[in-house]
Coordinates of C-alpha atoms in Angstrom, one line a residue:
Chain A
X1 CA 10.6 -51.4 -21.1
X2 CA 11.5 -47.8 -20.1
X3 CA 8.9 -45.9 -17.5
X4 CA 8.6 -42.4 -17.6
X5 CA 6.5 -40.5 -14.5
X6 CA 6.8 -37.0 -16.2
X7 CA 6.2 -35.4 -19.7
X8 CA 9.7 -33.6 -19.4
X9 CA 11.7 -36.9 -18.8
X10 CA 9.5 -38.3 -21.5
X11 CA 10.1 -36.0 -24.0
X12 CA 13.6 -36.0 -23.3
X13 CA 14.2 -39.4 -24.2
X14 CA 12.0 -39.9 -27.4
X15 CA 14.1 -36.8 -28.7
X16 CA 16.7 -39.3 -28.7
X17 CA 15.5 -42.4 -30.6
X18 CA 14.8 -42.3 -33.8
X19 CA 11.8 -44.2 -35.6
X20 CA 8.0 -43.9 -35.9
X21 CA 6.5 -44.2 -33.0
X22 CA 3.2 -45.9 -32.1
X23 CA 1.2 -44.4 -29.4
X24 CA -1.8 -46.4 -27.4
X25 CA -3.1 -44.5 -24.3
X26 CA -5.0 -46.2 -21.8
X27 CA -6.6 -45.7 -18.7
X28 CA -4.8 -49.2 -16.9
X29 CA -6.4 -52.3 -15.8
X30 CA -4.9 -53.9 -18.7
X31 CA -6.7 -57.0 -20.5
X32 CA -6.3 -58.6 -23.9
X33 CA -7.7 -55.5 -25.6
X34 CA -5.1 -53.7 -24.6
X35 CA -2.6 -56.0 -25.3
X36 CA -4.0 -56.2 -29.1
X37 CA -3.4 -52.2 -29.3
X38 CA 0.2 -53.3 -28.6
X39 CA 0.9 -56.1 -30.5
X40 CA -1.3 -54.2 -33.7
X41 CA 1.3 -51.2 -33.0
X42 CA 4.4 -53.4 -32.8
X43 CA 4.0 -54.9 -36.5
X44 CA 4.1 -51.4 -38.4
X45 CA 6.0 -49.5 -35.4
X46 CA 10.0 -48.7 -34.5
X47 CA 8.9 -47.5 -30.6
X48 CA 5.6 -48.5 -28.6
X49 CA 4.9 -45.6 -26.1
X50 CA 1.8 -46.4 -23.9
X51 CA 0.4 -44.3 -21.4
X52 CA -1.2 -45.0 -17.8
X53 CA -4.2 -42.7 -16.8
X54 CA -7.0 -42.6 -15.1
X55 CA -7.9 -39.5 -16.6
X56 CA -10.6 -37.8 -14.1
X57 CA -12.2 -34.9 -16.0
X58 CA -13.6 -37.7 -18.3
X59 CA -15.8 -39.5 -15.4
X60 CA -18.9 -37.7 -14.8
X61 CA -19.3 -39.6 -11.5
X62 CA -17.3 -39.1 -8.3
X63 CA -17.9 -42.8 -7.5
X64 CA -16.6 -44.2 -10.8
X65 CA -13.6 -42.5 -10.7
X66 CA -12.9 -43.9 -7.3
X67 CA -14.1 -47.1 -8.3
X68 CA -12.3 -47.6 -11.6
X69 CA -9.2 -50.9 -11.5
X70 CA -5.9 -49.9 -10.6
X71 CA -3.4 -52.6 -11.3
X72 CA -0.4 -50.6 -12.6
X73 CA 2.3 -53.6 -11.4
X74 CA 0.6 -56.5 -13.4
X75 CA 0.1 -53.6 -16.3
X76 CA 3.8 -53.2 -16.6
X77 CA 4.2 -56.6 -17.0
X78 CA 1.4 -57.2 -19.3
X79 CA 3.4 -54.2 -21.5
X80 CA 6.5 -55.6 -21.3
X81 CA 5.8 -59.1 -22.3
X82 CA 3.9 -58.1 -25.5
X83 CA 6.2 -55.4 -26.8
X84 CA 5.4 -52.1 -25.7
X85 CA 8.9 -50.2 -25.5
X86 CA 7.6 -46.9 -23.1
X87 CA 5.3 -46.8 -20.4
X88 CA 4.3 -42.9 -19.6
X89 CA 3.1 -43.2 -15.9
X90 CA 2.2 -39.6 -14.6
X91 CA 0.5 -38.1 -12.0
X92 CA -2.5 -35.8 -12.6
X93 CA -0.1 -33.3 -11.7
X94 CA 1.9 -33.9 -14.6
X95 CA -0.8 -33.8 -17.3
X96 CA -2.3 -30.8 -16.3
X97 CA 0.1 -28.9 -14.3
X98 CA -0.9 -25.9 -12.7
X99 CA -1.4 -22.6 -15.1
X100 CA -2.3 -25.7 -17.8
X101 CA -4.0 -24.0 -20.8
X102 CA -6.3 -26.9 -22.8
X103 CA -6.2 -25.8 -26.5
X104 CA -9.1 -27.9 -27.1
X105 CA -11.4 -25.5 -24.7
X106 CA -14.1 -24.5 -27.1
X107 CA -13.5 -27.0 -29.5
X108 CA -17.1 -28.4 -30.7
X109 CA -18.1 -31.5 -31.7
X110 CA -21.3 -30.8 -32.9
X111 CA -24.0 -33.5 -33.1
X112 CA -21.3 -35.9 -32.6
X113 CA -21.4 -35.9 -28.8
X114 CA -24.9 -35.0 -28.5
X115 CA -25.6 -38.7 -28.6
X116 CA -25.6 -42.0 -27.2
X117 CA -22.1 -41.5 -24.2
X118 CA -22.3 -37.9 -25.0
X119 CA -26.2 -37.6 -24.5
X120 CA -26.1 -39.9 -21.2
X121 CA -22.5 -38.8 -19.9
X122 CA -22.1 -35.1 -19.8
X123 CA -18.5 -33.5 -20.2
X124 CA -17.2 -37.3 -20.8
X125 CA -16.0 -36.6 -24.7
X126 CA -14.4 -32.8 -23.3
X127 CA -12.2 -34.7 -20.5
X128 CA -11.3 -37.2 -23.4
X129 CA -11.0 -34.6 -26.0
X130 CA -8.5 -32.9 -23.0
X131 CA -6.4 -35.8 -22.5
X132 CA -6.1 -37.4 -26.0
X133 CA -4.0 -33.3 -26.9
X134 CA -2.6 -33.5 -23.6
X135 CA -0.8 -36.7 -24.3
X136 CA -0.3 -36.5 -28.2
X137 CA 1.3 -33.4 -27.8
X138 CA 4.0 -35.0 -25.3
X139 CA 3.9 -38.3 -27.4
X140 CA 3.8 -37.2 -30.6
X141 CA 3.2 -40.4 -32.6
X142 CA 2.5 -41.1 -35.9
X143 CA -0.2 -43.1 -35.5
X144 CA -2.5 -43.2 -32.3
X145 CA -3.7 -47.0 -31.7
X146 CA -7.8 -47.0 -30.4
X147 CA -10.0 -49.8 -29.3
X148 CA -13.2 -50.3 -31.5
X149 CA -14.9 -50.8 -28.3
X150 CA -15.1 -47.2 -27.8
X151 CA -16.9 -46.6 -31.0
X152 CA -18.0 -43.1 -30.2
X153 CA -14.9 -42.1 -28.8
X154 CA -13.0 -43.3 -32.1
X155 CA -15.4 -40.4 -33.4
X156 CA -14.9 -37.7 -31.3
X157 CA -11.0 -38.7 -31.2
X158 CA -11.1 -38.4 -35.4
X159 CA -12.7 -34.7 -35.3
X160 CA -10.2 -33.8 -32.4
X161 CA -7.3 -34.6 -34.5
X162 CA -8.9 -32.6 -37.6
X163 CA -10.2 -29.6 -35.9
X164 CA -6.4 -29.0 -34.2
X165 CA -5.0 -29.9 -37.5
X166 CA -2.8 -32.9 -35.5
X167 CA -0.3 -34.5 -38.0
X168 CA -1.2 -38.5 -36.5
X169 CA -3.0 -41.0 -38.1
X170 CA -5.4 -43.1 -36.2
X171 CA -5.6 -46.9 -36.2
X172 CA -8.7 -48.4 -34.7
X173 CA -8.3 -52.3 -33.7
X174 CA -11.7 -54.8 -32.9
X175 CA -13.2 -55.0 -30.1
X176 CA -11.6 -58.5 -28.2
X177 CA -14.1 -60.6 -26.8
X178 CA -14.2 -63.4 -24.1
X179 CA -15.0 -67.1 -25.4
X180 CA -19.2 -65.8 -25.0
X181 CA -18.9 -62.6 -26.4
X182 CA -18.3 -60.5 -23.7
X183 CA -16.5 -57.2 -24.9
X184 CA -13.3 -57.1 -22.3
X185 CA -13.4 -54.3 -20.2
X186 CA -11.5 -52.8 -17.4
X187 CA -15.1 -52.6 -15.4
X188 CA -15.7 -56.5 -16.1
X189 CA -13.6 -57.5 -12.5
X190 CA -16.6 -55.2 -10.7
X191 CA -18.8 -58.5 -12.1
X192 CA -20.3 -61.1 -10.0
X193 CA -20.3 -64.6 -11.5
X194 CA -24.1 -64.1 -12.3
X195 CA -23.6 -60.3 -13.2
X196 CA -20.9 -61.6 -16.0
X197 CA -22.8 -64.6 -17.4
X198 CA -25.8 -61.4 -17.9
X199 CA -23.1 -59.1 -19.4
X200 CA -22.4 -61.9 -22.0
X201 CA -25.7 -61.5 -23.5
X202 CA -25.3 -58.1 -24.6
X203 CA -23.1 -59.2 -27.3
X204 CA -26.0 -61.8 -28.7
X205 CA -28.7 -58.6 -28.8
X206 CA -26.0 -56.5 -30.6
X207 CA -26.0 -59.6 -33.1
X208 CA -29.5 -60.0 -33.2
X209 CA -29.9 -56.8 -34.1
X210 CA -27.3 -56.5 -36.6
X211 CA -28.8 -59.9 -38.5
X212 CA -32.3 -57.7 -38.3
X213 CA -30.8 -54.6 -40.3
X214 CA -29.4 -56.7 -42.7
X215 CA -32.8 -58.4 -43.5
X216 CA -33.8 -54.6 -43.4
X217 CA -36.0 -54.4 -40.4
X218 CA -37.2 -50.7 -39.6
X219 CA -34.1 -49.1 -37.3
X220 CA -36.0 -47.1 -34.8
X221 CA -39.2 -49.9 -34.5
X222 CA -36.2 -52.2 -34.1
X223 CA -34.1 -50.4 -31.8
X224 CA -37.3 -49.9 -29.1
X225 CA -37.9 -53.7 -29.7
X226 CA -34.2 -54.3 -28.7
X227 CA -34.3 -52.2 -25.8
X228 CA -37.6 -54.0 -24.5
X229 CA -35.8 -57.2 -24.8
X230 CA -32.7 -56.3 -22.6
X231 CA -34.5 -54.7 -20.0
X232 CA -36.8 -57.8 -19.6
X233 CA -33.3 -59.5 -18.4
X234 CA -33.4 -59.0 -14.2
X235 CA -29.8 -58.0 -14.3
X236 CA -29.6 -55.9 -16.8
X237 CA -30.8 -52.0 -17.1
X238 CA -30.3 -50.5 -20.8
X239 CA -29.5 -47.0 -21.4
X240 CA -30.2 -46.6 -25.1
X241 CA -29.8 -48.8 -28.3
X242 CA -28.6 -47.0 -31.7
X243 CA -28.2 -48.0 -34.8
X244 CA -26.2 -45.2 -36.8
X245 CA -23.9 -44.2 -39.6
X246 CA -20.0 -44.9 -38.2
X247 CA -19.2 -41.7 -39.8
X248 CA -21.9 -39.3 -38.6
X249 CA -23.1 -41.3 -35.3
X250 CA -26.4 -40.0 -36.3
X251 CA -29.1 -42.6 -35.9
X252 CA -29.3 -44.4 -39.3
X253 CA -32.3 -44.3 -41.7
X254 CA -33.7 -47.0 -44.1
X255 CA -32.4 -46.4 -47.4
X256 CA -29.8 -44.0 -46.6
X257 CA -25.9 -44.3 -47.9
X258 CA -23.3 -45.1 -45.4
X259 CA -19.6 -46.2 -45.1
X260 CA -20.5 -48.0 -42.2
X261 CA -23.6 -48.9 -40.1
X262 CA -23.2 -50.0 -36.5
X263 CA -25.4 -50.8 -33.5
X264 CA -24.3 -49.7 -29.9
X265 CA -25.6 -49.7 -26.7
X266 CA -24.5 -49.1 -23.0
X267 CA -25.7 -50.8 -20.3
X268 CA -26.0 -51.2 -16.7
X269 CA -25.2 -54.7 -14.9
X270 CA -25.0 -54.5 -11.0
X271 CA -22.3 -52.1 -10.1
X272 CA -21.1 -51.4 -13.8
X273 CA -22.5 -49.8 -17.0
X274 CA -21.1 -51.6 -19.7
X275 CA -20.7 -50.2 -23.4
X276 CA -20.4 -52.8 -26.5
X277 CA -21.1 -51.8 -30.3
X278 CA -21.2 -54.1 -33.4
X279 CA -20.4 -53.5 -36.8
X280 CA -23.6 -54.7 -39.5
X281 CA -22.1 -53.6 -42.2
X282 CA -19.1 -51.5 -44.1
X283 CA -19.4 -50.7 -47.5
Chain B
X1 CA -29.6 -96.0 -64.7
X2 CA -32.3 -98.4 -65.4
X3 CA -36.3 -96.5 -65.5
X4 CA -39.5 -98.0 -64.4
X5 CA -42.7 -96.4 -65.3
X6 CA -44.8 -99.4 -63.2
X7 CA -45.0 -100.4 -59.6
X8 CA -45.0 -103.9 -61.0
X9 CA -42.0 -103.7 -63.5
X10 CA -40.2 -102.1 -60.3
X11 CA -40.8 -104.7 -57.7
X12 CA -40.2 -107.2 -59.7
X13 CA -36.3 -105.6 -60.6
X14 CA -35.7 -104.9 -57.1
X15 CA -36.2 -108.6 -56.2
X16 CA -33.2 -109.6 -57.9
X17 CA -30.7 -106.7 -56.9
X18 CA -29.1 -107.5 -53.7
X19 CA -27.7 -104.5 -51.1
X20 CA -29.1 -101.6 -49.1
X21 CA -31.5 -99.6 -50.9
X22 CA -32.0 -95.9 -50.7
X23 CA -35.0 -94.2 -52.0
X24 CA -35.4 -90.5 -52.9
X25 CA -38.8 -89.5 -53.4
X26 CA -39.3 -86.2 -55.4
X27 CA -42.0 -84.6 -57.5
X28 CA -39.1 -83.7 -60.6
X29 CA -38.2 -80.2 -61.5
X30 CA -34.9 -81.3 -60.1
X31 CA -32.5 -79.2 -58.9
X32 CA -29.3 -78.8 -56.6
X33 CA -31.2 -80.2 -53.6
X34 CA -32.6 -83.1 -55.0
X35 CA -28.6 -84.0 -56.1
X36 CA -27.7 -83.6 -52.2
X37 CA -30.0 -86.0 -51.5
X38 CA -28.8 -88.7 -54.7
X39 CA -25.2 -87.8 -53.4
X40 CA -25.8 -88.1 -49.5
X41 CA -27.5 -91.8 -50.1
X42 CA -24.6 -92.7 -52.6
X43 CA -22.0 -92.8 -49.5
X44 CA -23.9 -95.4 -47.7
X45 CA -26.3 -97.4 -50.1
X46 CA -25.5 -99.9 -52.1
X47 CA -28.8 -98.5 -55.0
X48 CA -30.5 -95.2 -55.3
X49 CA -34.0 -95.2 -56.2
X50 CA -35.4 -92.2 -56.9
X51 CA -39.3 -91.1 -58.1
X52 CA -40.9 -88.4 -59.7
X53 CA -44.1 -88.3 -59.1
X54 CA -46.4 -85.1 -59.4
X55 CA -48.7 -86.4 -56.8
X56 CA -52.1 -84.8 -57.3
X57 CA -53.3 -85.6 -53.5
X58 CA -51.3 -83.3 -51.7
X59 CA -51.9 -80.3 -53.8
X60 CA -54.7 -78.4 -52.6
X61 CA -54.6 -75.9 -55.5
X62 CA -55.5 -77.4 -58.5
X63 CA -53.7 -74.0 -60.5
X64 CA -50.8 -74.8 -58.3
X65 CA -51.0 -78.5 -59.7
X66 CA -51.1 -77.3 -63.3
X67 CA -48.3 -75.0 -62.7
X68 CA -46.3 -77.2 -61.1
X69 CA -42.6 -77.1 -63.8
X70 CA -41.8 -80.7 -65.6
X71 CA -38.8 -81.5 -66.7
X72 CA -38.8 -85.3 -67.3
X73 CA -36.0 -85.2 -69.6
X74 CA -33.6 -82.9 -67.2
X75 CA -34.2 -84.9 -64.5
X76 CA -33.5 -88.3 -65.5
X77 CA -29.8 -86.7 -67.2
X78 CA -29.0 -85.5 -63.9
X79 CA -30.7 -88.0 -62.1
X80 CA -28.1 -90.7 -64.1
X81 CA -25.1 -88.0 -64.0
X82 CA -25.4 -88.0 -60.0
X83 CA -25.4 -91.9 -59.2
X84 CA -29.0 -92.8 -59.2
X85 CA -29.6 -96.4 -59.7
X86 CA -33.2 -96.8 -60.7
X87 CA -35.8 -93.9 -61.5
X88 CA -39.4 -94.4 -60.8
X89 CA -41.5 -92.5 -63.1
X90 CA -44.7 -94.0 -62.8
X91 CA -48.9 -92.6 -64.1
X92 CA -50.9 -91.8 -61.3
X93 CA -53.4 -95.0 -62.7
X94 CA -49.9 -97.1 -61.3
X95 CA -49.5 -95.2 -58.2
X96 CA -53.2 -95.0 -57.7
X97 CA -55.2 -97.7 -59.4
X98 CA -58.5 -98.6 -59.6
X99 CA -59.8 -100.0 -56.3
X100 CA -56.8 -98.7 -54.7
X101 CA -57.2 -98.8 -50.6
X102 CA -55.1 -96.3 -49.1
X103 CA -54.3 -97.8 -45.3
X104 CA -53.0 -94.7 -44.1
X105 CA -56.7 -93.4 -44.3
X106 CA -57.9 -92.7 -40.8
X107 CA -54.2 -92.0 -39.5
X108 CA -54.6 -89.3 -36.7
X109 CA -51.0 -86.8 -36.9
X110 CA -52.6 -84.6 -34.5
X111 CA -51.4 -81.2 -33.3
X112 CA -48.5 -81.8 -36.5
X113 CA -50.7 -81.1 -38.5
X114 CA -52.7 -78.2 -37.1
X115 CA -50.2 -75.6 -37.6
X116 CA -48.1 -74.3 -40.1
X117 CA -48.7 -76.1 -43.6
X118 CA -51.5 -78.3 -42.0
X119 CA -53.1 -75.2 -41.2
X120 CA -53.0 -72.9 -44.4
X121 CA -53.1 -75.9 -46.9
X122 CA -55.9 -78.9 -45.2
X123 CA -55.8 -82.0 -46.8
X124 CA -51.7 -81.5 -48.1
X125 CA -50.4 -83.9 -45.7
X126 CA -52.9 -86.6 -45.8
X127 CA -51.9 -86.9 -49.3
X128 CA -48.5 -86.9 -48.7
X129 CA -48.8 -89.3 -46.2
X130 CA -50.9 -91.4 -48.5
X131 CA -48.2 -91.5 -51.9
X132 CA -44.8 -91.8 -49.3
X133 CA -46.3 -94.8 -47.6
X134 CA -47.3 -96.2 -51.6
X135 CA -44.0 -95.7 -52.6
X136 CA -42.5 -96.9 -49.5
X137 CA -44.7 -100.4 -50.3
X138 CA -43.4 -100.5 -53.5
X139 CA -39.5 -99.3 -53.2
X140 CA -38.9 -101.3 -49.6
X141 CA -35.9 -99.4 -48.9
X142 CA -33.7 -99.6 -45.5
X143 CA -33.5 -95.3 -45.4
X144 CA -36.0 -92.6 -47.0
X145 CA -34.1 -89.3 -47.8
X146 CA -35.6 -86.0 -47.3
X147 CA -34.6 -82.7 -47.7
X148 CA -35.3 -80.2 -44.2
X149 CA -36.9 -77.4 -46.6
X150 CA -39.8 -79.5 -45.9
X151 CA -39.3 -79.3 -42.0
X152 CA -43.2 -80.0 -41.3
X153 CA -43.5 -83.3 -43.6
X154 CA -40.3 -85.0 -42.1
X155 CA -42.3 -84.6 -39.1
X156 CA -45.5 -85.8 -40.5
X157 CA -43.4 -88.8 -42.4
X158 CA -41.4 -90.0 -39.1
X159 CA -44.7 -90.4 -37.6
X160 CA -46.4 -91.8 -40.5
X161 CA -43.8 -94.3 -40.6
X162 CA -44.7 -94.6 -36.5
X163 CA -48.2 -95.2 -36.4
X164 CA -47.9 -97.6 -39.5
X165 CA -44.5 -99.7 -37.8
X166 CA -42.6 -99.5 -41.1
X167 CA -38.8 -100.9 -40.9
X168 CA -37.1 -97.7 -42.5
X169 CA -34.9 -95.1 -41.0
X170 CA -35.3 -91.8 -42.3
X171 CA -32.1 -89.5 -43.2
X172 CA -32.7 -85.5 -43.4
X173 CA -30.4 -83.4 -45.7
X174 CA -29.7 -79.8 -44.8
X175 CA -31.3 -77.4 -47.6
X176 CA -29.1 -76.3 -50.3
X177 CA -29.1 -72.7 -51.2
X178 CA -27.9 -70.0 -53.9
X179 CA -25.3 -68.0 -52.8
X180 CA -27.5 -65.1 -51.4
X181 CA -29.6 -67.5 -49.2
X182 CA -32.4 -68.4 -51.3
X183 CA -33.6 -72.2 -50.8
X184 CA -33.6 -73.8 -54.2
X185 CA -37.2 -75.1 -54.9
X186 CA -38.5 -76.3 -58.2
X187 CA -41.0 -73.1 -57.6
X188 CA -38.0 -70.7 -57.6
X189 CA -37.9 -70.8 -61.7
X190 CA -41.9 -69.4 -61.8
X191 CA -40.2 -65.9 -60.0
X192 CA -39.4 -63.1 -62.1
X193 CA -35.8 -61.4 -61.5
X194 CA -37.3 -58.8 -59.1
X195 CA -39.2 -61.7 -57.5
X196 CA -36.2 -63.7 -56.9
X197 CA -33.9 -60.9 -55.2
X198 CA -37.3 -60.2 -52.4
X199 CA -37.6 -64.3 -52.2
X200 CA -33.7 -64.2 -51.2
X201 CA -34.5 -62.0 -48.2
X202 CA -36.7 -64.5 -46.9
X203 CA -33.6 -65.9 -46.1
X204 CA -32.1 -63.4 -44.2
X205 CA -35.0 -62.9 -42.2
X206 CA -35.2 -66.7 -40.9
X207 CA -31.2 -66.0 -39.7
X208 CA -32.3 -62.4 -38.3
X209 CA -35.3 -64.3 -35.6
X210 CA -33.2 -67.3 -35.1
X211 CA -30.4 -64.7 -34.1
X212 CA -32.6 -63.0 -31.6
X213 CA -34.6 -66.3 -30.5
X214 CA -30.3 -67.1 -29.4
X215 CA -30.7 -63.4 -27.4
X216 CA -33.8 -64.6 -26.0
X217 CA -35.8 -62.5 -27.5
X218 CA -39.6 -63.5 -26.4
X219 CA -40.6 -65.8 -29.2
X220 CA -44.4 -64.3 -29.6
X221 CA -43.9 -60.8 -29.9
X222 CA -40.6 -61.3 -32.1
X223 CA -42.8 -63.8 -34.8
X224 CA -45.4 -60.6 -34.6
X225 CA -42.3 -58.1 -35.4
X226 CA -41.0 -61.1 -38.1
X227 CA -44.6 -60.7 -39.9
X228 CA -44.9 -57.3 -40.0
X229 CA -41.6 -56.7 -41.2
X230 CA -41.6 -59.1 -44.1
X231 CA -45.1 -57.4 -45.0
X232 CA -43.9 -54.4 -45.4
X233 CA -41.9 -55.7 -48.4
X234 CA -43.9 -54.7 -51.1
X235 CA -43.1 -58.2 -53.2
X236 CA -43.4 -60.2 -49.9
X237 CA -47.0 -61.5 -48.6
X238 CA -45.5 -63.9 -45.7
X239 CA -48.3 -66.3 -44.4
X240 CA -46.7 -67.2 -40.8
X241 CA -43.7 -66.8 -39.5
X242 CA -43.1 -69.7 -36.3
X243 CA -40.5 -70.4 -33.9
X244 CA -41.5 -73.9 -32.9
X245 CA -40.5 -76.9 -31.2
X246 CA -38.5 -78.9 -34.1
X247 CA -40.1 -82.3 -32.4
X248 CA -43.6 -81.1 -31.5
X249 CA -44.0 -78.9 -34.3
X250 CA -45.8 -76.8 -31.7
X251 CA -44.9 -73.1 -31.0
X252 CA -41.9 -72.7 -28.9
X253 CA -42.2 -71.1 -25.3
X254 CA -39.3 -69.2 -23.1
X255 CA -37.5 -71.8 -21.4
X256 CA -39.2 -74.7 -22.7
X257 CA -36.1 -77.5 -23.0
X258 CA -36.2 -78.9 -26.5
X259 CA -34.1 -81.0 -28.5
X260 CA -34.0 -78.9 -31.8
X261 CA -35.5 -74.9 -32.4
X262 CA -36.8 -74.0 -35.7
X263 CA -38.0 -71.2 -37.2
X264 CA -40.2 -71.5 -40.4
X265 CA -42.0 -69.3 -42.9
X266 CA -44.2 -69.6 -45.6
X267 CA -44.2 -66.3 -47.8
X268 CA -46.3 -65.7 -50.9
X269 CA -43.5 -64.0 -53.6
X270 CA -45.5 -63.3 -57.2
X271 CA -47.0 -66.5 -59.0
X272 CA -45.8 -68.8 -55.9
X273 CA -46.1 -69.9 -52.4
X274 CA -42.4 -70.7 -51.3
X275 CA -42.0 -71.8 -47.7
X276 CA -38.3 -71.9 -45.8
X277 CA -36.7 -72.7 -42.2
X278 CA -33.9 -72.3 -40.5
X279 CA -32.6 -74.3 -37.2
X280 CA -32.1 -72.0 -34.5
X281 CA -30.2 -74.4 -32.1
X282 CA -30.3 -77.7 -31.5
X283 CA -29.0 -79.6 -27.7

């Protein structure tokens, strides 16, 4: 595997290979989510560039961006035993260098980041929005490789890619869970032992409440309910529940068509807020 | 398959056939459920006795009675086609005669029978209690099979067969259902098309609480949610909906350790009554 630390050096080199390449960016602290990005790009893919960045104008909190994993040695090896051909490594000098003019300023997103992350996390999908041009447009893939995890994001990624008229497809792989149902996540090493066992039950309410819509219980009446029954657990502290249309991320009425229905919700366990959604039904 | 319309006639067969004998006690109107049973005590019984008996004492409708479907003819075909031995199809002068003295009069089945069926239908498992242990007295078998639609009377059987120290083990067969969830029941063929597609949700329900009973949900306010949710279908008048302790039959608290969680309902659905459970976890 070949590690780039700028976008020049980068560029340089992928001028030279030939082949459709397969891009999955990711902010480190690598687990078996990542590595299913990879291993998804690898099996319709001539190059795997992945990217390493803690991207800070996406963290709405100081302490979270000081407090977010860095394990960029074991990450390297984690990419290079499960494919990936390029890691881009750059400093935060290097993504937005001085005199750096964001093309995506002014962009809007409408009623897609007006809720759930975009309603609790202000700014969060304009820092994404940022870095997901920022890197494309030294990547240049053909296809850009997203975690399901990061439902919302997926969303805001999508509309990103049409508003800029960006010629990359986008690839969106499940969500990889630990043996309980716990969604991996970079955050889940903040855990205690008793913190993580809590975390696991997120998963089960996302169920529950998927099993509920399907035997067509009322959305919002069910969503409160939901949101009762995690705050009831001592460790954990919900921020919202919300079942919506996958397309719109609009909270989802009875009755009404959809491609996709999905429940998400974020929330907080001891030093972490954890996001997980679930997928009741595709049409 | 040899048929026996006396108790008499019966014993008096029985007493020269040597092996293990299963019985299958059924009220006809056979269907897919009733083969599970034939077929389950085929693998380890060396004859199959089955009955169909309308028993009169354990309806407490006497429209419900009448109503009841009879298909003599279809049942003893598939009866014969699935491996049953011997078919009972005795009067109710031969089941009941003259000067008949029912010893399970006076049996106390306590709190099982103060909830749930006990409670919306009084009198229903005193007869049932009363024709199993008659047929029972006249069958002898080494194992009883019954189907876990009827979650409450395996309950009210095993204890039945308890109180009155009767040497027979008692073998319960999972429910067999359509392919969109719908427990068969002889009753199912008394629903309209429209009827039948709201009954199948009754389905989906039991799998939605038993779902959120497994996130902990608190069982009380979710069998209040269950209720009003399943009213609101405008084919659907549910009677109860109860998470319960699958040994006590008694409603199931937070924490409380049990060997087996249920869930059951009993949900009115046009001309019929149709009741349903699902196992939520068993230890």
């Amino acid at each position: 595997m070949k590690t780039f630390r700028t976008a020049a050096s980068l560029r340089t080199y992928l001028d030279t290979v030939p082949g459709l390449i397969a891009f999955v960016p990711t902010m480190g602290a690598l687990h078996d989510g990542h590595v299913a990005l990879i291993r998804a790009a690898g099996t319709t893919h001539d190059l795997i560039v992945a990217s390493i960045f803690v991207n800070p104008t996406q963290f709405n909190q100081a302490t979270d961006l000081v407090a977010y994993p860095r394990t960029p040695r074991e990450d390297a090896l984690l990419l290079a035993a499960n494919g990936c051909d390029v890691l881009y490594l750059p400093s935060e000098e290097d993504v937005y260098p001085e005199h750096y003019r964001d093309p995506t300023t002014g962009l809007d997103f409408g009623p897609l980041v007006e809720v759930m992350e975009g309603a609790e996390r202000p700014g969060h999908f304009d820092g994404v929005a940022q870095v997901v041009y920022r890197l494309l447009d030294v990547v240049r893939p053909v296809t850009l490789f997203l975690g399901q995890k990061d439902y919302q994001q997926v969303g805001i990624v999508r509309s990103l890619v049409r508003q800029m008229k960006l010629d990359v497809a986008i690839k969106v792989i499940p969500t990889v869970r630990e043996q309980d149902g716990l969604a991996l996540s970079s955050r889940n090493r903040r855990l205690s032992e008793v913190e993580r066992n809590a975390a696991a039950s997120i998963n089960l309410h996302l169920k529950a409440i998927a099993s509920c819509v399907r035997a067509n219980w009322e959305p919002r009446a069910l969503e409160k309910r939901a949101l009762h029954e995690l705050t009831r657990h001592p460790l954990l502290a919900p921020e919202y529940v919300s079942i919506f249309d996958g397309d719109t991320l609009q909270p989802w009425r009875e009755g009404q068509a959809a491609r996709e229905i999905v429940v998400a919700t974020a929330v907080h366990c001891g030093p972490v807020r954890l996001i997980d959604n679930f997928i009741v039904r595709t049409t």
